[in-house]
Amino acid sequence: MSRALGLECYRYTIFAALWLSPLLAQGELRSLDDSALATIRGQSGLSIELELTASADRIAYFDDGNGIYLEDFRIGAASNPNQQARHLINIDIADDASLNLDYIVEDRRIEFGDIRLAGAPGVSMGGLFFDHNLAGSLRIRSGGATGSGYYFDSAYSMTDGRLGYRTNGNEVFLDDIAMTVDAPGVTLDLIDGALAIYAPSLIGSYSIGAVRFSGNPANHGASRDIASGELLSSYGGFAGDFDLSSNTAIRAGGRSGEGLRIDNQTVINSANFIYRDDAQQLALRDISGYWNVVDLRMDVAADWQGRNALALTLGRLNGELKIGRIEMGASGQSLGAVNLSFLLEDAVYSGESYSNAVYLQGGGHPDAGPQGLRLATEWSLQRADISYTENGHRVIFSGLQSWGRGDITVNVTRDGELNGTRFYDGLRIGFDGVRAGYRLNGLRVGSEDAPLQGGTELLLALGFYPAYEFEMDGQLTLGAGGASGEGITINSDVSIRNGRAALLAAPYDDGDGPAEQKGLWISDLNYESHMRDATVDVTQDGLEVVQGEAWSTMDVGNLRVGNKDSGASFGRFVLEQYETGSSMVISPGGAGDVCAGGAGADAASCEASGGRWETRGDEGLTIGLKQILARAESGGRRNALTWETNRELDSSGQLVSNSGTRMVLNDIHTSDGGDYDGDGIDDNTFGIQTDIAVDVYQTRVVKKSDGADAQGVVGARGDEKIMDPSVAAGYRYVAVPGPEELASRPLGFAVNARARFRELSVNNVDLVHPVGGAQTAVYGVSMQNFDIKANLTATPMP
């Protein structure tokens, strides 16, 4: 061997030793005995076999004098905490002076029992554990992108993996993880004071057999309950694959003083994601896109309330995500494609500045125990456009903005009451003093430069408002297991104060800059909502959500027209809801064949009735809603509607609730119209059923009057609007369109709906006077066998 090659071998052997030193440094230092020496072999390279356990009471990181502590650190066997994890490492130096490492890791667990912050005694962020077997290779050679850095070729496969989060003895973990990753040609360089890492190709696949919950501390990291031997309940599993390329720069320096700065650009060349619930799948296929992270800082610093935290603060994040197909149901039918473009950046909303930051703190909900996460969170989504494409037609929900600030808590909890707070099995996400809002500018149909139009109000049936501002407290607990087998169970309690939501809203920016949004508003809103044992499952029909028991009170202080704060008021409205067994099913496929404006099961009979036969394709979205309005129960759970006017003013000029004249529709409930099971009570299983089919489709639009419209385009009453990019306005009016012109009808956001019920009753209608009290005006109102169909299409109005 030449002297030069010998020096290179020595150099890379020293590098390998340094690379391995973090693993070895945590263990106890001792002399190798004869049996240990027998496992080290030197032939064409070096083989090292280790049976490793390592532990440390605390690992600390300090930033500007502030500390974060990783406590109860351990490396050892996953199957038995008292045993060792096996490592086999083969080290070789090739003829081109590259260092080659082949490694096998068996039955290893890496664990932190607690993560704590200095200055926050008695609370922690909880613990993490990672079980895995690994087999892989790593090749290191000099050069890099600049010639003075390094190249890395890495490939590995992981099996029998578990990754878990644990608080107060309860845990949620990814079980049965399998993964393969191939990352050739990664470069590592020092460029302009930054550690530059470029990965031209990162290709891999993954599979998670189940996401499991355990409320028994003795089950730590085990798939089966230690007492019963049964598999722990599962949220379902997921799998996928990816092909990425990435460029990352890491610099020293936080937002203030010490810390880290990270800039990253990643391109998603292709990806697929599949969620499995028992034998059913929800698949996101043909994913592509990119994201750019600019000036992400990591510090140990104080949040806006002066609480010490691990701070992640963002300068800017923009990107795009394209999902080519969303498949669900037994046949794997596609709902269509979704595209999301977004920009997160500092901005001002309603005169207040918002940025993007997360401050991680320990503790979670104070009654859940000392372990948990509290995330002081602030966000500013300056712009997002969400487009939906089905059968080649596209609608864009344009100009979505969102902002907010408040605390999010995370705990893994078990069912029961602690210190007066009710908890449920699962991952609990709490909301503490969150002030937030969002608004949507409008719809664009066809392309990004299409004119803004209304139509977002068609989504009110799903509880989506065109604009909404609120203050919120409450919790959402995601439990493992659905209606049967795998799935998700939801228990929630939400309180909203000082809300302002638009039922109808004009654009907030029609091209001349942001302006006050006008519309029909539910203002001075206070809302209490509770849900018990709701389930989410992927079924043969699609995604099914069953509410279980749900009750709520929506107190609208003023229903206003125009300005959300000072517009003319219709008065106060209070809507109380109590439902049992209500459900929603989201299925692929929209309206299919539709007879618009007439009646008929085929094209001939439809046209004979004066209608228009439309074939809207096999993609689209169908939403089936069933609302079972239960009869009033003790404790104030009921369905009722109250309208109040002529309220008095208090000394500060505020309207006083329950001081005016009220009309109350009391104990509204559904029924099947009879006692068919013989239990002496009218059955209530049908409820109010509403089917909503959503498509993007061309539609017939006619002119309402003679002369020029608002854009100056001239036509006669009854002429049909035909899109024509060759003219200035982009459209013209035609009296009798030909076949080619009919193919250029304007696209619209089309909703085909049907609502029906067997019986809907109001127990009594009361008039309540502030002096005379309540008097029943009508006792007993029933409506039966209601069935109505509607076909609505939202298009731009000139």
PDB file of N, CA and C in Angstrom, residues 12-42:
ATOM      1  N   TYR A  12      -9.996   8.210   6.913  1.00  0.00           N
ATOM      2  CA  TYR A  12     -11.379   7.766   6.899  1.00  0.00           C
ATOM      3  C   TYR A  12     -11.696   6.849   8.060  1.00  0.00           C
ATOM      4  N   THR A  13     -10.707   6.109   8.544  1.00  0.00           N
ATOM      5  CA  THR A  13     -10.935   5.288   9.730  1.00  0.00           C
ATOM      6  C   THR A  13     -11.192   6.172  10.938  1.00  0.00           C
ATOM      7  N   ILE A  14     -10.416   7.261  11.052  1.00  0.00           N
ATOM      8  CA  ILE A  14     -10.644   8.219  12.146  1.00  0.00           C
ATOM      9  C   ILE A  14     -12.036   8.838  11.999  1.00  0.00           C
ATOM     10  N   PHE A  15     -12.442   9.176  10.740  1.00  0.00           N
ATOM     11  CA  PHE A  15     -13.777   9.755  10.519  1.00  0.00           C
ATOM     12  C   PHE A  15     -14.862   8.767  10.948  1.00  0.00           C
ATOM     13  N   ALA A  16     -14.692   7.487  10.638  1.00  0.00           N
ATOM     14  CA  ALA A  16     -15.682   6.488  11.027  1.00  0.00           C
ATOM     15  C   ALA A  16     -15.780   6.383  12.537  1.00  0.00           C
ATOM     16  N   ALA A  17     -14.653   6.450  13.200  1.00  0.00           N
ATOM     17  CA  ALA A  17     -14.666   6.385  14.662  1.00  0.00           C
ATOM     18  C   ALA A  17     -15.402   7.568  15.259  1.00  0.00           C
ATOM     19  N   LEU A  18     -15.184   8.750  14.659  1.00  0.00           N
ATOM     20  CA  LEU A  18     -15.909   9.928  15.147  1.00  0.00           C
ATOM     21  C   LEU A  18     -17.395   9.809  14.868  1.00  0.00           C
ATOM     22  N   TRP A  19     -17.739   9.220  13.743  1.00  0.00           N
ATOM     23  CA  TRP A  19     -19.155   9.050  13.393  1.00  0.00           C
ATOM     24  C   TRP A  19     -19.860   8.115  14.361  1.00  0.00           C
ATOM     25  N   LEU A  20     -19.130   7.110  14.837  1.00  0.00           N
ATOM     26  CA  LEU A  20     -19.712   6.155  15.766  1.00  0.00           C
ATOM     27  C   LEU A  20     -19.679   6.633  17.210  1.00  0.00           C
ATOM     28  N   SER A  21     -18.891   7.655  17.493  1.00  0.00           N
ATOM     29  CA  SER A  21     -18.668   8.038  18.884  1.00  0.00           C
ATOM     30  C   SER A  21     -19.916   8.463  19.632  1.00  0.00           C
ATOM     31  N   PRO A  22     -20.937   9.108  18.995  1.00  0.00           N
ATOM     32  CA  PRO A  22     -22.138   9.435  19.782  1.00  0.00           C
ATOM     33  C   PRO A  22     -22.834   8.203  20.354  1.00  0.00           C
ATOM     34  N   LEU A  23     -22.782   7.104  19.631  1.00  0.00           N
ATOM     35  CA  LEU A  23     -23.384   5.885  20.160  1.00  0.00           C
ATOM     36  C   LEU A  23     -22.563   5.316  21.298  1.00  0.00           C
ATOM     37  N   LEU A  24     -21.251   5.375  21.136  1.00  0.00           N
ATOM     38  CA  LEU A  24     -20.394   4.758  22.136  1.00  0.00           C
ATOM     39  C   LEU A  24     -20.239   5.622  23.376  1.00  0.00           C
ATOM     40  N   ALA A  25     -20.335   6.933  23.198  1.00  0.00           N
ATOM     41  CA  ALA A  25     -20.063   7.830  24.320  1.00  0.00           C
ATOM     42  C   ALA A  25     -21.089   7.725  25.416  1.00  0.00           C
ATOM     43  N   GLN A  26     -22.316   7.284  25.069  1.00  0.00           N
ATOM     44  CA  GLN A  26     -23.352   7.217  26.088  1.00  0.00           C
ATOM     45  C   GLN A  26     -23.227   5.980  26.964  1.00  0.00           C
ATOM     46  N   GLY A  27     -22.457   4.994  26.502  1.00  0.00           N
ATOM     47  CA  GLY A  27     -22.312   3.776  27.292  1.00  0.00           C
ATOM     48  C   GLY A  27     -21.187   3.894  28.297  1.00  0.00           C
ATOM     49  N   GLU A  28     -21.084   2.939  29.142  1.00  0.00           N
ATOM     50  CA  GLU A  28     -20.033   2.913  30.140  1.00  0.00           C
ATOM     51  C   GLU A  28     -18.737   2.484  29.482  1.00  0.00           C
ATOM     52  N   LEU A  29     -17.621   3.194  29.701  1.00  0.00           N
ATOM     53  CA  LEU A  29     -16.332   2.855  29.118  1.00  0.00           C
ATOM     54  C   LEU A  29     -15.694   1.733  29.919  1.00  0.00           C
ATOM     55  N   ARG A  30     -15.267   0.677  29.200  1.00  0.00           N
ATOM     56  CA  ARG A  30     -14.609  -0.430  29.879  1.00  0.00           C
ATOM     57  C   ARG A  30     -13.685  -1.130  28.889  1.00  0.00           C
ATOM     58  N   SER A  31     -12.751  -1.877  29.372  1.00  0.00           N
ATOM     59  CA  SER A  31     -11.822  -2.604  28.526  1.00  0.00           C
ATOM     60  C   SER A  31     -12.540  -3.743  27.825  1.00  0.00           C
ATOM     61  N   LEU A  32     -12.121  -4.030  26.583  1.00  0.00           N
ATOM     62  CA  LEU A  32     -12.696  -5.149  25.855  1.00  0.00           C
ATOM     63  C   LEU A  32     -12.111  -6.449  26.375  1.00  0.00           C
ATOM     64  N   ASP A  33     -12.963  -7.411  26.670  1.00  0.00           N
ATOM     65  CA  ASP A  33     -12.455  -8.720  27.088  1.00  0.00           C
ATOM     66  C   ASP A  33     -12.199  -9.572  25.852  1.00  0.00           C
ATOM     67  N   ASP A  34     -11.741 -10.807  26.066  1.00  0.00           N
ATOM     68  CA  ASP A  34     -11.368 -11.665  24.941  1.00  0.00           C
ATOM     69  C   ASP A  34     -12.548 -11.955  24.028  1.00  0.00           C
ATOM     70  N   SER A  35     -13.749 -12.165  24.621  1.00  0.00           N
ATOM     71  CA  SER A  35     -14.909 -12.481  23.784  1.00  0.00           C
ATOM     72  C   SER A  35     -15.300 -11.304  22.914  1.00  0.00           C
ATOM     73  N   ALA A  36     -15.154 -10.073  23.455  1.00  0.00           N
ATOM     74  CA  ALA A  36     -15.480  -8.894  22.665  1.00  0.00           C
ATOM     75  C   ALA A  36     -14.483  -8.702  21.537  1.00  0.00           C
ATOM     76  N   LEU A  37     -13.192  -8.919  21.843  1.00  0.00           N
ATOM     77  CA  LEU A  37     -12.186  -8.780  20.809  1.00  0.00           C
ATOM     78  C   LEU A  37     -12.381  -9.787  19.685  1.00  0.00           C
ATOM     79  N   ALA A  38     -12.974 -10.922  20.008  1.00  0.00           N
ATOM     80  CA  ALA A  38     -13.169 -11.951  18.998  1.00  0.00           C
ATOM     81  C   ALA A  38     -14.188 -11.529  17.947  1.00  0.00           C
ATOM     82  N   THR A  39     -15.010 -10.550  18.262  1.00  0.00           N
ATOM     83  CA  THR A  39     -16.027 -10.119  17.290  1.00  0.00           C
ATOM     84  C   THR A  39     -15.497  -9.065  16.324  1.00  0.00           C
ATOM     85  N   ILE A  40     -14.282  -8.574  16.510  1.00  0.00           N
ATOM     86  CA  ILE A  40     -13.697  -7.578  15.620  1.00  0.00           C
ATOM     87  C   ILE A  40     -12.744  -8.291  14.672  1.00  0.00           C
ATOM     88  N   ARG A  41     -13.004  -8.158  13.385  1.00  0.00           N
ATOM     89  CA  ARG A  41     -12.221  -8.876  12.382  1.00  0.00           C
ATOM     90  C   ARG A  41     -11.682  -7.886  11.369  1.00  0.00           C
ATOM     91  N   GLY A  42     -10.458  -8.068  10.954  1.00  0.00           N
ATOM     92  CA  GLY A  42      -9.850  -7.222   9.939  1.00  0.00           C
ATOM     93  C   GLY A  42      -9.317  -8.061   8.801  1.00  0.00           C
TER      94      GLY A  42
END
